[in-house]
Amino acid sequence: MRHELGRTLLTAEQIAARVAELGAAITADYRGKTLFLACVLRGSAVFWADLCRHIALPTVTDFCAVHSYGDGTDPSGVILLSQDLTLPTTGREVLVVEDIVDTGRTLSLLRAHLLTRQPASLRICALLDKVERRQVPVPLDYVGFTIPNEFVVGYGLDFAQEYRNLPYIATLKAI
Ligand code: IMP
């Protein structure tokens, strides 16, 4: 099925303002500590790049990658941690930076894995929360926006690896 961009859900200005607020909240909550940012590739790269510059704390960043099979708009069954963090997280204040929480299955798996790496604390910051779609409960400590049950692209989020470079977030519609 072919797709095209639908309506703009979040403008670049709305995203920038909210990311600044998240950075300020994170800065306040972790004051006096060094924060370990765990950026989940690939969709979170743009969000991480903006968010980290609003965090006025010493930070360490590492990247991990989670692959859910299929290029469609419906997340399919198999989720794989295709790249683990490379730095030790034992005793660190770890904050997972995630683009979007849909069913919750990806973050639930990642969270369980990261807890085995014995961080001092483990929190999650997600830019977008499609709360209506949740199948697996996952605790979200920081959320940028709660959005409706629609497939969205832009600001790092893709459809079949396209649209990640859009500076705003839009819906995708079948044509
Ligand atoms: P989960 O269903 O919460 O496990 O989400 C799995 C992954 O599906 C997310 O990390 C995204 O990479 C992707 N995803 C879910 N919803 C969307 C969407 O609306 N646009 C783009 N990617 C999405």
PDB file of C-alpha atoms in Angstrom, residues 63-146:
ATOM      1  CA  PHE A  63      23.481   4.023  22.139  1.00  0.00           C
ATOM      2  CA  CYS A  64      21.559   0.822  21.831  1.00  0.00           C
ATOM      3  CA  ALA A  65      19.394  -0.423  19.008  1.00  0.00           C
ATOM      4  CA  VAL A  66      16.146  -2.300  19.055  1.00  0.00           C
ATOM      5  CA  HIS A  67      14.769  -3.811  15.910  1.00  0.00           C
ATOM      6  CA  SER A  68      11.153  -4.743  15.488  1.00  0.00           C
ATOM      7  CA  TYR A  69      10.645  -6.684  12.326  1.00  0.00           C
ATOM      8  CA  GLY A  70       8.651  -5.264   9.449  1.00  0.00           C
ATOM      9  CA  ASP A  71       8.548  -1.923   7.680  1.00  0.00           C
ATOM     10  CA  GLY A  72       4.805  -1.422   7.960  1.00  0.00           C
ATOM     11  CA  THR A  73       2.795   0.804  10.222  1.00  0.00           C
ATOM     12  CA  ASP A  74       1.800  -2.064  12.501  1.00  0.00           C
ATOM     13  CA  PRO A  75       4.553  -3.225  14.867  1.00  0.00           C
ATOM     14  CA  SER A  76       5.002  -6.931  14.226  1.00  0.00           C
ATOM     15  CA  GLY A  77       5.778  -9.748  16.613  1.00  0.00           C
ATOM     16  CA  VAL A  78       9.523 -10.108  16.952  1.00  0.00           C
ATOM     17  CA  ILE A  79      11.575  -7.537  18.857  1.00  0.00           C
ATOM     18  CA  LEU A  80      15.332  -7.874  19.006  1.00  0.00           C
ATOM     19  CA  LEU A  81      17.949  -5.951  20.954  1.00  0.00           C
ATOM     20  CA  SER A  82      20.237  -5.680  17.961  1.00  0.00           C
ATOM     21  CA  GLN A  83      22.871  -3.520  19.683  1.00  0.00           C
ATOM     22  CA  ASP A  84      23.462  -3.396  23.414  1.00  0.00           C
ATOM     23  CA  LEU A  85      24.996  -0.435  25.234  1.00  0.00           C
ATOM     24  CA  THR A  86      28.761  -0.719  25.158  1.00  0.00           C
ATOM     25  CA  LEU A  87      29.560   1.223  28.351  1.00  0.00           C
ATOM     26  CA  PRO A  88      29.062  -0.211  31.848  1.00  0.00           C
ATOM     27  CA  THR A  89      25.920   0.998  33.600  1.00  0.00           C
ATOM     28  CA  THR A  90      26.523  -0.480  37.047  1.00  0.00           C
ATOM     29  CA  GLY A  91      25.774   2.172  39.649  1.00  0.00           C
ATOM     30  CA  ARG A  92      24.875   4.801  37.036  1.00  0.00           C
ATOM     31  CA  GLU A  93      21.800   7.004  36.838  1.00  0.00           C
ATOM     32  CA  VAL A  94      20.432   5.740  33.547  1.00  0.00           C
ATOM     33  CA  LEU A  95      17.813   7.624  31.550  1.00  0.00           C
ATOM     34  CA  VAL A  96      16.466   5.854  28.467  1.00  0.00           C
ATOM     35  CA  VAL A  97      15.711   8.284  25.647  1.00  0.00           C
ATOM     36  CA  GLU A  98      12.965   6.851  23.437  1.00  0.00           C
ATOM     37  CA  ASP A  99      11.065   8.315  20.504  1.00  0.00           C
ATOM     38  CA  ILE A 100       7.641   6.735  20.872  1.00  0.00           C
ATOM     39  CA  VAL A 101       5.856   4.216  23.063  1.00  0.00           C
ATOM     40  CA  ASP A 102       3.168   2.302  21.232  1.00  0.00           C
ATOM     41  CA  THR A 103       2.287  -1.182  22.533  1.00  0.00           C
ATOM     42  CA  GLY A 104       5.024  -0.834  25.163  1.00  0.00           C
ATOM     43  CA  ARG A 105       6.590  -4.151  24.186  1.00  0.00           C
ATOM     44  CA  THR A 106       9.904  -2.689  23.015  1.00  0.00           C
ATOM     45  CA  LEU A 107      10.497  -0.602  26.113  1.00  0.00           C
ATOM     46  CA  SER A 108       9.344  -3.355  28.409  1.00  0.00           C
ATOM     47  CA  LEU A 109      11.932  -5.698  26.920  1.00  0.00           C
ATOM     48  CA  LEU A 110      14.646  -3.058  26.963  1.00  0.00           C
ATOM     49  CA  ARG A 111      13.856  -2.036  30.527  1.00  0.00           C
ATOM     50  CA  ALA A 112      14.057  -5.627  31.770  1.00  0.00           C
ATOM     51  CA  HIS A 113      17.396  -5.989  30.030  1.00  0.00           C
ATOM     52  CA  LEU A 114      18.826  -2.738  31.394  1.00  0.00           C
ATOM     53  CA  LEU A 115      17.780  -3.640  34.938  1.00  0.00           C
ATOM     54  CA  THR A 116      20.076  -6.686  34.730  1.00  0.00           C
ATOM     55  CA  ARG A 117      22.955  -4.234  34.163  1.00  0.00           C
ATOM     56  CA  GLN A 118      22.469  -2.974  37.732  1.00  0.00           C
ATOM     57  CA  PRO A 119      22.039   0.784  37.298  1.00  0.00           C
ATOM     58  CA  ALA A 120      21.649   2.942  40.422  1.00  0.00           C
ATOM     59  CA  SER A 121      18.402   4.134  38.859  1.00  0.00           C
ATOM     60  CA  LEU A 122      16.576   3.560  35.597  1.00  0.00           C
ATOM     61  CA  ARG A 123      14.072   6.027  34.208  1.00  0.00           C
ATOM     62  CA  ILE A 124      12.495   6.506  30.814  1.00  0.00           C
ATOM     63  CA  CYS A 125      11.961   9.680  28.804  1.00  0.00           C
ATOM     64  CA  ALA A 126       9.710   9.237  25.777  1.00  0.00           C
ATOM     65  CA  LEU A 127       8.883  12.026  23.359  1.00  0.00           C
ATOM     66  CA  LEU A 128       5.561  10.520  22.270  1.00  0.00           C
ATOM     67  CA  ASP A 129       3.114   8.250  24.067  1.00  0.00           C
ATOM     68  CA  LYS A 130       0.373   6.498  22.097  1.00  0.00           C
ATOM     69  CA  VAL A 131      -1.322   5.547  25.311  1.00  0.00           C
ATOM     70  CA  GLU A 132      -4.433   4.017  23.676  1.00  0.00           C
ATOM     71  CA  ARG A 133      -2.296   1.334  22.046  1.00  0.00           C
ATOM     72  CA  ARG A 134      -0.614   0.051  25.198  1.00  0.00           C
ATOM     73  CA  GLN A 135      -0.536  -3.735  25.595  1.00  0.00           C
ATOM     74  CA  VAL A 136       2.279  -3.999  28.127  1.00  0.00           C
ATOM     75  CA  PRO A 137       2.478  -1.539  31.028  1.00  0.00           C
ATOM     76  CA  VAL A 138       5.754   0.353  31.182  1.00  0.00           C
ATOM     77  CA  PRO A 139       6.578   3.168  33.617  1.00  0.00           C
ATOM     78  CA  LEU A 140       7.269   6.434  31.796  1.00  0.00           C
ATOM     79  CA  ASP A 141       8.972   9.098  33.905  1.00  0.00           C
ATOM     80  CA  TYR A 142       9.038  11.894  31.328  1.00  0.00           C
ATOM     81  CA  VAL A 143       6.652  12.186  28.375  1.00  0.00           C
ATOM     82  CA  GLY A 144       6.728  14.892  25.743  1.00  0.00           C
ATOM     83  CA  PHE A 145       3.284  14.471  24.223  1.00  0.00           C
ATOM     84  CA  THR A 146       0.429  12.008  24.465  1.00  0.00           C
TER      85      THR A 146
END
